[in-house]
PDB file of C-alpha atoms in Angstrom:
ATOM      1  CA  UNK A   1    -127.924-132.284  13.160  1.00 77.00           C
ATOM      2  CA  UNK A   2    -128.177-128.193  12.026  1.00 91.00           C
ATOM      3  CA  UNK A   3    -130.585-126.511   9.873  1.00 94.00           C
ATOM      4  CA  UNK A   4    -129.811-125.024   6.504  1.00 97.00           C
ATOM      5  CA  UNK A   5    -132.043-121.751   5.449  1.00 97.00           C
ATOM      6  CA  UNK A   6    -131.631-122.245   1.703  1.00 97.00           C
ATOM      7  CA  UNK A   7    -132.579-119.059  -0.891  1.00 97.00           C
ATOM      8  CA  UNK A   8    -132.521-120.699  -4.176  1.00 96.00           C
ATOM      9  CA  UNK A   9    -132.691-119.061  -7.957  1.00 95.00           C
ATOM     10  CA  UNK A  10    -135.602-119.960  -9.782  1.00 93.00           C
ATOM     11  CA  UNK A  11    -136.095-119.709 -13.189  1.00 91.00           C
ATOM     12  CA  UNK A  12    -137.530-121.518 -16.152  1.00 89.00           C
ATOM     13  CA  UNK A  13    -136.723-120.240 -19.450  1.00 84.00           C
ATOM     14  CA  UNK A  14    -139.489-122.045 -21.297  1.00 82.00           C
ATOM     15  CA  UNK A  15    -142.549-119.831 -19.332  1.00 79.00           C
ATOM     16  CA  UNK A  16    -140.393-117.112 -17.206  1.00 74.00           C
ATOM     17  CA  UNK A  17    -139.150-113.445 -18.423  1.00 73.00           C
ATOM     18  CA  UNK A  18    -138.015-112.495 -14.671  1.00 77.00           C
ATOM     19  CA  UNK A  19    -136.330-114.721 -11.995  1.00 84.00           C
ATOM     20  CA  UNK A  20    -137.325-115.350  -8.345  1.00 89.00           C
ATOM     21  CA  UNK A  21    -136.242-116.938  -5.509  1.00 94.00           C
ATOM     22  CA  UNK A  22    -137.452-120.110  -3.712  1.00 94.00           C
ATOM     23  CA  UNK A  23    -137.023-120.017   0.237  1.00 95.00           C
ATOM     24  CA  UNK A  24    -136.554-123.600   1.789  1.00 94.00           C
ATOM     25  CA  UNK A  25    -135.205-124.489   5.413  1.00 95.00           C
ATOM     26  CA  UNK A  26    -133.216-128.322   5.433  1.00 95.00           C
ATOM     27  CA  UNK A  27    -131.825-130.402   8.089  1.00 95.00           C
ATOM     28  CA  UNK A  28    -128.629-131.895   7.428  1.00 95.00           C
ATOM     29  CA  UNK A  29    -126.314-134.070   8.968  1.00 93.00           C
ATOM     30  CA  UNK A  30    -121.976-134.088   9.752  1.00 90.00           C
ATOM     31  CA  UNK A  31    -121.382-136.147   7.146  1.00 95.00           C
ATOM     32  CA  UNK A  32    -123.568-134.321   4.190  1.00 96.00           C
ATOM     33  CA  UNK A  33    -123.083-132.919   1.029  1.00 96.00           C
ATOM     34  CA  UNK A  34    -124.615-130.330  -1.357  1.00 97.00           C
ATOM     35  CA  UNK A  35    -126.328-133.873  -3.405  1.00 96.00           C
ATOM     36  CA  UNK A  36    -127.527-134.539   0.434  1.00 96.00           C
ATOM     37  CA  UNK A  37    -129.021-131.275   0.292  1.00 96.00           C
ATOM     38  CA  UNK A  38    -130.510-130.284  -3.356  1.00 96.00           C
ATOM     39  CA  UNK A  39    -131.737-134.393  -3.087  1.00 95.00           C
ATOM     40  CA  UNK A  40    -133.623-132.970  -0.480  1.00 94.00           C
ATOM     41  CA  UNK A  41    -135.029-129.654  -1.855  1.00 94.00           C
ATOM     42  CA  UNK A  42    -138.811-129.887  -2.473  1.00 92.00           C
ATOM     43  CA  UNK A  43    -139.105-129.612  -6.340  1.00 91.00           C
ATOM     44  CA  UNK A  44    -142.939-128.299  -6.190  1.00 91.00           C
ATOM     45  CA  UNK A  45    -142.008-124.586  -5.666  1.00 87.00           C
ATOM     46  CA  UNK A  46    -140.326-124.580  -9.109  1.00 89.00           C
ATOM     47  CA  UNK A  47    -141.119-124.315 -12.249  1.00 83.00           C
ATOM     48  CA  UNK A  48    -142.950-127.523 -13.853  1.00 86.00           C
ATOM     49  CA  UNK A  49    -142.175-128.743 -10.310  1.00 86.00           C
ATOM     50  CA  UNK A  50    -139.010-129.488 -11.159  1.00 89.00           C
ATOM     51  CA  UNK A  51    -135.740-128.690  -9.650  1.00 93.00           C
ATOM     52  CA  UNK A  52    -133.284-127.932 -12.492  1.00 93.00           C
ATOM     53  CA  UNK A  53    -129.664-129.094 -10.744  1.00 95.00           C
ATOM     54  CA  UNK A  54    -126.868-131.407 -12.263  1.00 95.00           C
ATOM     55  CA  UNK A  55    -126.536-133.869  -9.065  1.00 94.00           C
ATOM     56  CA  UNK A  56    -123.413-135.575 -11.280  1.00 94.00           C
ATOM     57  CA  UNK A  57    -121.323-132.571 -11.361  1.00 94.00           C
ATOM     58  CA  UNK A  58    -122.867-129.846  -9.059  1.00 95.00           C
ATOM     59  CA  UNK A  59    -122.021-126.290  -9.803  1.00 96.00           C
ATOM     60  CA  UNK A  60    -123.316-123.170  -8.755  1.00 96.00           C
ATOM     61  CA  UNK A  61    -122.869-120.088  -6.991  1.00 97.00           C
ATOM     62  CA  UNK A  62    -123.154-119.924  -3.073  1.00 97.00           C
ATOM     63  CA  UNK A  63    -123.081-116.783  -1.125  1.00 97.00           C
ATOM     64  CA  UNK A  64    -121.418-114.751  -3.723  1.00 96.00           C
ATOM     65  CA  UNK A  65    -118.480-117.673  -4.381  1.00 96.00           C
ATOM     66  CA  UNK A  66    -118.643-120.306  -7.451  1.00 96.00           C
ATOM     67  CA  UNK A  67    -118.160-124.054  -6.469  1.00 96.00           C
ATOM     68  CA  UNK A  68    -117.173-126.997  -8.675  1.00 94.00           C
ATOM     69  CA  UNK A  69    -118.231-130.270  -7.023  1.00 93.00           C
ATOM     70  CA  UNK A  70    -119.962-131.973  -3.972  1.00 95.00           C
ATOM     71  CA  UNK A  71    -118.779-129.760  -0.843  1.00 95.00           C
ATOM     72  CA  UNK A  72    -119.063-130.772   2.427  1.00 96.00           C
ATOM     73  CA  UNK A  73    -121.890-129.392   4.251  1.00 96.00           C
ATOM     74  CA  UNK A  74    -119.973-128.793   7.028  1.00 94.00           C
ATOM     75  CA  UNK A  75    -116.924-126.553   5.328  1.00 93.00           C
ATOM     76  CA  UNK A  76    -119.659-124.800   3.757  1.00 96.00           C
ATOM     77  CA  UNK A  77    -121.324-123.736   6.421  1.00 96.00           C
ATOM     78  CA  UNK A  78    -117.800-123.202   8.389  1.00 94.00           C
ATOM     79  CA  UNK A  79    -116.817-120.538   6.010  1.00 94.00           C
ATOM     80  CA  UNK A  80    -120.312-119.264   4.764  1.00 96.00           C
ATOM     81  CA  UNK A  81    -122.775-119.723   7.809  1.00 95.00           C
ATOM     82  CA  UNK A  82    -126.172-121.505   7.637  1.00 96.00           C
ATOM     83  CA  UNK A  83    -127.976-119.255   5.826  1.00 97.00           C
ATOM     84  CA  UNK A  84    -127.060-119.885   1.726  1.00 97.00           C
ATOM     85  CA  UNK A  85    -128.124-118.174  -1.322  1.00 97.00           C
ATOM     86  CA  UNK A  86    -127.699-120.093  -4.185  1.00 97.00           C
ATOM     87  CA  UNK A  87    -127.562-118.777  -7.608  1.00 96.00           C
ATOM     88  CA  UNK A  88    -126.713-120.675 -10.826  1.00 96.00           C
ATOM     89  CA  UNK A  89    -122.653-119.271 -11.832  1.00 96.00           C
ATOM     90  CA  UNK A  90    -124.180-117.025 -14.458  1.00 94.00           C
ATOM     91  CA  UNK A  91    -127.477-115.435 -14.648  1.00 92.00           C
ATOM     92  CA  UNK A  92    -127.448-114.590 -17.787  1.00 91.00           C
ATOM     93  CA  UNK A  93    -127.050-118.419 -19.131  1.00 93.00           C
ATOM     94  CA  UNK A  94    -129.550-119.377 -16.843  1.00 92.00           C
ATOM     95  CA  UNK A  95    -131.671-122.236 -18.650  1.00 92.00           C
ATOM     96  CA  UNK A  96    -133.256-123.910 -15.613  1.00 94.00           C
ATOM     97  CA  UNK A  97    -133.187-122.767 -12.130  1.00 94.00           C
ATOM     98  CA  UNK A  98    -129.554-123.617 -11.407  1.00 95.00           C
ATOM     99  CA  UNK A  99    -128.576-125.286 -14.614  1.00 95.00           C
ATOM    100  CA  UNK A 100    -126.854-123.319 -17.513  1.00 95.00           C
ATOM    101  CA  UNK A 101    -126.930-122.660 -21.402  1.00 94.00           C
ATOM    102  CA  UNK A 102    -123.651-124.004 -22.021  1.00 94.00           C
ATOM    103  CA  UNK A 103    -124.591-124.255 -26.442  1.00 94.00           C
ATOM    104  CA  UNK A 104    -125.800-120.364 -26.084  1.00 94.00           C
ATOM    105  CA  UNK A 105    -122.251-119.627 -24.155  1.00 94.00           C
ATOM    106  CA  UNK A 106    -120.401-121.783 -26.830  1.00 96.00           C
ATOM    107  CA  UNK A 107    -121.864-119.795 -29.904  1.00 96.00           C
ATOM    108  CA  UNK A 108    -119.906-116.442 -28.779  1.00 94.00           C
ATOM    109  CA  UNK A 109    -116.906-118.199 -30.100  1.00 96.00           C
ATOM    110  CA  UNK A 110    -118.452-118.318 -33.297  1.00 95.00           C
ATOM    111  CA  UNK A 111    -116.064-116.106 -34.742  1.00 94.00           C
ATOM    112  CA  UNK A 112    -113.026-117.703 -33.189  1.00 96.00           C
ATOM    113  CA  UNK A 113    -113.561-120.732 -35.043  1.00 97.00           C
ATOM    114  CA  UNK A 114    -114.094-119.372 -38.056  1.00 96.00           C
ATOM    115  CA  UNK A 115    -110.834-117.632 -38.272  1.00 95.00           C
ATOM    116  CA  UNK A 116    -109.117-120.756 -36.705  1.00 97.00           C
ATOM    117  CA  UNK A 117    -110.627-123.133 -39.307  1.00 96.00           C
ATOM    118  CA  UNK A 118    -107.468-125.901 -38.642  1.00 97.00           C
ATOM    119  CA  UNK A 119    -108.973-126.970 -35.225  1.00 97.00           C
ATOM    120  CA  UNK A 120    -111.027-130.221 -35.637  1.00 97.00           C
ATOM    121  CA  UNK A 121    -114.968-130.551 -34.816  1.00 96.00           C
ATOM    122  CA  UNK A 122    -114.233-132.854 -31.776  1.00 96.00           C
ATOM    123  CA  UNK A 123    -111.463-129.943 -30.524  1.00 97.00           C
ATOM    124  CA  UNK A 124    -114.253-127.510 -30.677  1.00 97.00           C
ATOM    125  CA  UNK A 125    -116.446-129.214 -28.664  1.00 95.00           C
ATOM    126  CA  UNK A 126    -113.740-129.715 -25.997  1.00 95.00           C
ATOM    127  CA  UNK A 127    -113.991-125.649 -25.395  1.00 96.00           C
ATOM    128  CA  UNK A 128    -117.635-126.847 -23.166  1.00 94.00           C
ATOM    129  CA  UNK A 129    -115.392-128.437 -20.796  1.00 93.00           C
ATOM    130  CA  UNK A 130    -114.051-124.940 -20.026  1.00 95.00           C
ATOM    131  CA  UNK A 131    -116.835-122.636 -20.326  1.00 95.00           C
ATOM    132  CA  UNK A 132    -117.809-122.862 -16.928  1.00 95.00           C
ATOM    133  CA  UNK A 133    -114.256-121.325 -15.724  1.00 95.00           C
ATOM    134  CA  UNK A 134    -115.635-117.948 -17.570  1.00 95.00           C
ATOM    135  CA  UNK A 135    -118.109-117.562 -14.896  1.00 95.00           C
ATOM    136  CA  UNK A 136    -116.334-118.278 -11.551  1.00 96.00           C
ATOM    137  CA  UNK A 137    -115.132-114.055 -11.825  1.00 94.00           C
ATOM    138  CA  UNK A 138    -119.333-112.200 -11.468  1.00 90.00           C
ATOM    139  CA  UNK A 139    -117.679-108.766 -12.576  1.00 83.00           C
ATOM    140  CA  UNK A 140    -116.519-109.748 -16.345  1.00 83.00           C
ATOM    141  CA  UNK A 141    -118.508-108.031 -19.361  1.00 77.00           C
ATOM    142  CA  UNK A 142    -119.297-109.732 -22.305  1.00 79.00           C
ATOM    143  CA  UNK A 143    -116.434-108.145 -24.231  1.00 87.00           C
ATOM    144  CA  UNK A 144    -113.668-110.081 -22.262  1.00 92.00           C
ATOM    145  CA  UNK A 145    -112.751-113.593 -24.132  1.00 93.00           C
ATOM    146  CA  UNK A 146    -113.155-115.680 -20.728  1.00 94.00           C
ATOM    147  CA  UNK A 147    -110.852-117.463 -18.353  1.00 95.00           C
ATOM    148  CA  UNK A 148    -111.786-120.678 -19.294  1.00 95.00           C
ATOM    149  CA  UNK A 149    -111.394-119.724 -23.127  1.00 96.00           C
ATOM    150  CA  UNK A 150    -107.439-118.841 -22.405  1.00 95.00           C
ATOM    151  CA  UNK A 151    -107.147-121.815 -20.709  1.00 95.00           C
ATOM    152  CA  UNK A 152    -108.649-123.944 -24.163  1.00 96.00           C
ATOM    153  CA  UNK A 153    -106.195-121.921 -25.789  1.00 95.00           C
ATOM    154  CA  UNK A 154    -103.707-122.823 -23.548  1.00 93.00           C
ATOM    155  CA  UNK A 155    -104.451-126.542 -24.435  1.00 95.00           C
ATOM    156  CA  UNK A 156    -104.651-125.582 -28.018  1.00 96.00           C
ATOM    157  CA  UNK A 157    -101.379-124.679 -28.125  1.00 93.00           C
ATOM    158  CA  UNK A 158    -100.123-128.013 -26.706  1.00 93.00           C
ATOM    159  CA  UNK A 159    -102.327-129.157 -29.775  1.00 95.00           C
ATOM    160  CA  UNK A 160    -101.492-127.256 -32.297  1.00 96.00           C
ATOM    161  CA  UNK A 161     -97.852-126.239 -31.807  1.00 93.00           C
ATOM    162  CA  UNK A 162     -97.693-124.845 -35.153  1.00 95.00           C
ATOM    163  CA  UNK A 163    -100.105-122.454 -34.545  1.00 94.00           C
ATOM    164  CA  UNK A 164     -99.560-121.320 -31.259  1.00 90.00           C
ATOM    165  CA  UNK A 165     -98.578-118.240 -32.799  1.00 87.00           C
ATOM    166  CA  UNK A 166    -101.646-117.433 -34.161  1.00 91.00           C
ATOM    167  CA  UNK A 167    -103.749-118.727 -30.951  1.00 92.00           C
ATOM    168  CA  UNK A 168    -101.931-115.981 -28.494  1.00 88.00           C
ATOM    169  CA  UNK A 169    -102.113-113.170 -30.972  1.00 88.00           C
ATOM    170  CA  UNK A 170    -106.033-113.620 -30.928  1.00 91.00           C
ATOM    171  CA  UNK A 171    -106.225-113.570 -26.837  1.00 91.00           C
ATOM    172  CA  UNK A 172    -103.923-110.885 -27.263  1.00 84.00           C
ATOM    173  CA  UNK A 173    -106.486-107.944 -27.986  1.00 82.00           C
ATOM    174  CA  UNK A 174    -105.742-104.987 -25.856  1.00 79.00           C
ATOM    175  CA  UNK A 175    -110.029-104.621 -25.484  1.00 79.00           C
ATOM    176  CA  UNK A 176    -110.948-108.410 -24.680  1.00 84.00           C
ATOM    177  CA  UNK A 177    -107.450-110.071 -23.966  1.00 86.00           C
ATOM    178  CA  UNK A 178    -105.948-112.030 -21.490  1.00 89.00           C
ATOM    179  CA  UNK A 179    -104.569-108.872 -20.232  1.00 87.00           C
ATOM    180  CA  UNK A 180    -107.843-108.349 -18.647  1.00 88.00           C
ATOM    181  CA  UNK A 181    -108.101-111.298 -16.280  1.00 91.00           C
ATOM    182  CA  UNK A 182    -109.020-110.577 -12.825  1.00 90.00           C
ATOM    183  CA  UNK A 183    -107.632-112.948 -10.081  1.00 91.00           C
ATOM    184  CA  UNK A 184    -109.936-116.157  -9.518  1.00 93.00           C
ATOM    185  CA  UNK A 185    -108.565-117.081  -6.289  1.00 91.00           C
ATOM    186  CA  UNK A 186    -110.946-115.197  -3.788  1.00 92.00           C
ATOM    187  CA  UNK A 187    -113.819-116.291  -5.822  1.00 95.00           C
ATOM    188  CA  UNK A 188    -114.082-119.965  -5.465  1.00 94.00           C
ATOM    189  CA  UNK A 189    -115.054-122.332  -2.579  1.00 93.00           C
ATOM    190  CA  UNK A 190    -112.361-123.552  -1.672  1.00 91.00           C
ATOM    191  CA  UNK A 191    -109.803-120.762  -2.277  1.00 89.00           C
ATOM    192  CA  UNK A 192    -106.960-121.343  -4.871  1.00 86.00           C
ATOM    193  CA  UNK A 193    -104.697-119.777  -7.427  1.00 89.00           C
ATOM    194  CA  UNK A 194    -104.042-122.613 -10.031  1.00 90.00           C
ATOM    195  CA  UNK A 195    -106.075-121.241 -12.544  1.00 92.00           C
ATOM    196  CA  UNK A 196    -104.440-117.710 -11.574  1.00 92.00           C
ATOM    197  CA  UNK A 197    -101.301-119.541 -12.552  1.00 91.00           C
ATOM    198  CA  UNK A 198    -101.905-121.141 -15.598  1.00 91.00           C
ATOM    199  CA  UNK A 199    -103.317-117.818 -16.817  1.00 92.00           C
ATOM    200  CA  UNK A 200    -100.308-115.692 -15.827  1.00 89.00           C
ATOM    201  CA  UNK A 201     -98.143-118.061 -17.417  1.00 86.00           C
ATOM    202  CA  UNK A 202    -100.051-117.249 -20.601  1.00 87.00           C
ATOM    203  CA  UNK A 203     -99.476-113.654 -19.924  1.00 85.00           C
ATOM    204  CA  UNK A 204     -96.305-114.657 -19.370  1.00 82.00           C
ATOM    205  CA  UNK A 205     -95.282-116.491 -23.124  1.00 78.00           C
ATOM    206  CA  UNK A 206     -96.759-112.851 -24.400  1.00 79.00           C
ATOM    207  CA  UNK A 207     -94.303-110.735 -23.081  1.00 75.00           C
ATOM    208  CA  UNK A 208     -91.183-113.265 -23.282  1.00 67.00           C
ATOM    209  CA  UNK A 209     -88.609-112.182 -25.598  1.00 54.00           C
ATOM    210  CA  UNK A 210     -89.062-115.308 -27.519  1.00 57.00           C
ATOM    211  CA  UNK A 211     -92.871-114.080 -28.747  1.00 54.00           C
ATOM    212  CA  UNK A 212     -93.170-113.356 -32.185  1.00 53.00           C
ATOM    213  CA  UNK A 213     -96.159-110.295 -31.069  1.00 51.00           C
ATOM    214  CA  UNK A 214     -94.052-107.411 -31.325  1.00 53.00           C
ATOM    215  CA  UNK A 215     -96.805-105.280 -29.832  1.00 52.00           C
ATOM    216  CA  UNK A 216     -96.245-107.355 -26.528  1.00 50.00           C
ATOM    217  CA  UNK A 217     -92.803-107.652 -26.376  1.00 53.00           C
ATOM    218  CA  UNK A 218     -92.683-104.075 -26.062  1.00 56.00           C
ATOM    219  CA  UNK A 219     -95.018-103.956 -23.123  1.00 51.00           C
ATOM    220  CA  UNK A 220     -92.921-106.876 -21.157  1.00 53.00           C
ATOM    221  CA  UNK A 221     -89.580-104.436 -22.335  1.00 56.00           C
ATOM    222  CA  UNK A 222     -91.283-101.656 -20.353  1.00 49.00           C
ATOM    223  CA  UNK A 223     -91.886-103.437 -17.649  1.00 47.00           C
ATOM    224  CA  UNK A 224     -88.732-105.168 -17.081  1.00 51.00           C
ATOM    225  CA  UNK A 225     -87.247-101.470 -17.348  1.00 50.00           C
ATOM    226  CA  UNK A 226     -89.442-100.083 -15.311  1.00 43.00           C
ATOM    227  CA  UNK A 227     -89.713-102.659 -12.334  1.00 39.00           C
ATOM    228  CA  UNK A 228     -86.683-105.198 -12.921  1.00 46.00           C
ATOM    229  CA  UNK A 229     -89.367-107.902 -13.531  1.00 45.00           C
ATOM    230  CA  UNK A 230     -88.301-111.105 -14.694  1.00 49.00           C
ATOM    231  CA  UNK A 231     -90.336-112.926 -17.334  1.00 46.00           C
ATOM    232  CA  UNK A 232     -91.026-116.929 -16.862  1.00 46.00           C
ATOM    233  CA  UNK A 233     -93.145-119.251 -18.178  1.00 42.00           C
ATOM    234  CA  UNK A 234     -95.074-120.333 -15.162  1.00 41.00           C
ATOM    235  CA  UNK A 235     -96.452-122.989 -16.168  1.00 38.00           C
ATOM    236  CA  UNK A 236     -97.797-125.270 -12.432  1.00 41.00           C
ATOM    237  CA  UNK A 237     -95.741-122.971  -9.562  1.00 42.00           C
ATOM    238  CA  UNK A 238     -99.375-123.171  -7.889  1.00 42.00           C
ATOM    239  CA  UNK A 239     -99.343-124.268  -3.803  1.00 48.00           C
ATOM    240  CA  UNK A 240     -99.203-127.777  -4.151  1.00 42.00           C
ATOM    241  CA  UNK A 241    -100.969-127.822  -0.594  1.00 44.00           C
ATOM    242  CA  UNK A 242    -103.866-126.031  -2.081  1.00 52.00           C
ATOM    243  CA  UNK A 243    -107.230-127.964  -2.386  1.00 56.00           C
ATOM    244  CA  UNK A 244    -108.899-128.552  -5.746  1.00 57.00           C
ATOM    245  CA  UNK A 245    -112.212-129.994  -6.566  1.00 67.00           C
ATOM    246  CA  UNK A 246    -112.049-133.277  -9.460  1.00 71.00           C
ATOM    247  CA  UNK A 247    -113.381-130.578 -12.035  1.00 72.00           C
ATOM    248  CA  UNK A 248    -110.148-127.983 -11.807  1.00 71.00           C
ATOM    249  CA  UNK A 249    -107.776-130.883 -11.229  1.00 71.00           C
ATOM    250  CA  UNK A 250    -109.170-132.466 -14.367  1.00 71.00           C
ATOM    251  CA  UNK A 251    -108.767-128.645 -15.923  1.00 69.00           C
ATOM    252  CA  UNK A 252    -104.899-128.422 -14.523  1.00 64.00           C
ATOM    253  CA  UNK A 253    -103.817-131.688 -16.023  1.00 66.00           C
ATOM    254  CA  UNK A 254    -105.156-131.112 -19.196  1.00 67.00           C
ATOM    255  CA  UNK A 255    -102.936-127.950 -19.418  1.00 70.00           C
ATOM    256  CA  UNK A 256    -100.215-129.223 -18.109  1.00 63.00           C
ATOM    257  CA  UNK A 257     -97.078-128.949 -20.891  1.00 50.00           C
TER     258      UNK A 257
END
C-alpha cells in the first residue's frame, strides 16, 4: 500500500475563463492502475462535481510526459515518484478537466479538406483517431500541421495511391511541414521511437530521388553531398523490444505499408 499526492487540472469550459488545480492524496495498491486511481478521485472539487476523464481510453499528461492507456501504478510512480501532476495533453483543447475538444482540433484541417476534396466523409473522420498524437510534443505552435496529421497522411497515401503526390507536397511546406517534427520519444510514458520512425520515413519518401517535389529533392541532393547520407524509406525499423500502449500499436498497424 503507498500514497499518491495527486495535482489535477480543473477546468470546465461551460462556467470557467481560467483553470485551477485540484489537490487530492490516494492510496493505491501493487496491482493498480490510473482507472484504480481517477475511479477513486473525489468528483466534488470539480466543476458540476464532476470529474471529466475518459476511464475507456485514459489519456493525459503526467509530470510533464503524455500517456496513452491504463499504466501501472507502480511503473508510474517508478519513473515519476509519488507526487503527480496531471494535466489534460493540451491545454488549449481543454473541454472538461482532463478531457479534450477533439471537433475544435479537427476544424483546423478545414482547409486541408477542402483542397483534398477526393477523400471520402468517413476518411475524414478517421483523422480523430490521430489527433491526439499532435499533442504528445508541449512545445509545437499552432502553425506546425501535427504529428498525428502526417501520420493520417501517411495512411492516406496507402489510400489514395494516386494521390500520394499531392498528399506529401501539402506536408511539405517549409513553415508548417513535416520538416518541423521534433522527436516524440522522450515525451511519452513509456519511452519509444515508433512514431519517430514512421515520421522520418515520411521525411524520408520527400527527399528520395523517386519524389516528384523538386524543391525536396534538392534538399536530400545536398545532404547526401554534404554528409554521404543515404536515403531509405523507413517504413517499421523501430526496436521491436520497445513497449507500446494498445492506442500507438493500433496507430503503427494502421500505417503499416
Amino acid at each position: 500500500m503507498g500514497k499518491l499526492y495527486l495535482s489535477i487540472f480543473s477546468f470546465d469550459s461551460r462556467i470557467d475563463f481560467q483553470n485551477g488545480f485540484v489537490r487530492q492524496e490516494v492510496h493505491y495498491k501493487a496491482n493498480d492502475t490510473l482507472k484504480d486511481i481517477f475511479q477513486a478521485v473525489d468528483s466534488k472539487n470539480f466543476g458540476y462535481q464532476e470529474f471529466g476523464i475518459d476511464l475507456q481510453f485514459i489519456h493525459c499528461r503526467i509530470n510533464g510526459y503524455a500517456v496513452f492507456g491504463n499504466l501501472g501504478v507502480k511503473e508510474i510512480v517508478e519513473k515519476l515518484g509519488c507526487y503527480l501532476e496531471i494535466e489534460p495533453l493540451n491545454k488549449r483543447y481543454a473541454k472538461k478537466d482532463l478531457l479534450l475538444d477533439l471537433d475544435k482540433a479537427f476544424a483546423r484541417y478545414s482547409d486541408f479538406f477542402y483542397a483534398m476534396d477526393f477523400i471520402a466523409p468517413s476518411d475524414r473522420e478517421e483523422l480523430k483517431k490521430y489527433l491526439l498524437i499532435n499533442f504528445i510534443v508541449p512545445t509545437y505552435d499552432d502553425s506546425y500541421c501535427g504529428d498525428g496529421f502526417l501520420l493520417y497522411i501517411k495512411w492516406l497515401c496507402l489510400r489514395y495511391p494516386l494521390y500520394k503526390e499531392k498528399l506529401l507536397r501539402f506536408i511539405s511546406c517549409r513553415g508548417s511541414g513535416i520538416f518541423w517534427h521534433v522527436s516524440t520519444a522522450n515525451f511519452m510514458l513509456p519511452h519509444n521511437r515508433a512514431i519517430d520512425t514512421q515520421i522520418e520515413s515520411l521525411q524520408s519518401a520527400l527527399i528520395s530521388p523517386t519524389c516528384k517535389d523538386k524543391e525536396w529533392l534538392g534538399f536530400g541532393s545536398y545532404i547526401n553531398s554534404q554528409y554521404q547520407f543515404t536515403c531509405k524509406n523507413r517504413i517499421a525499423d523501430y526496436n521491436a523490444t520497445e513497449s507500446f500502449t494498445p492506442f500507438i500499436q493500433s496507430i503503427l498497424h494502421a500505417n503499416t505499408y
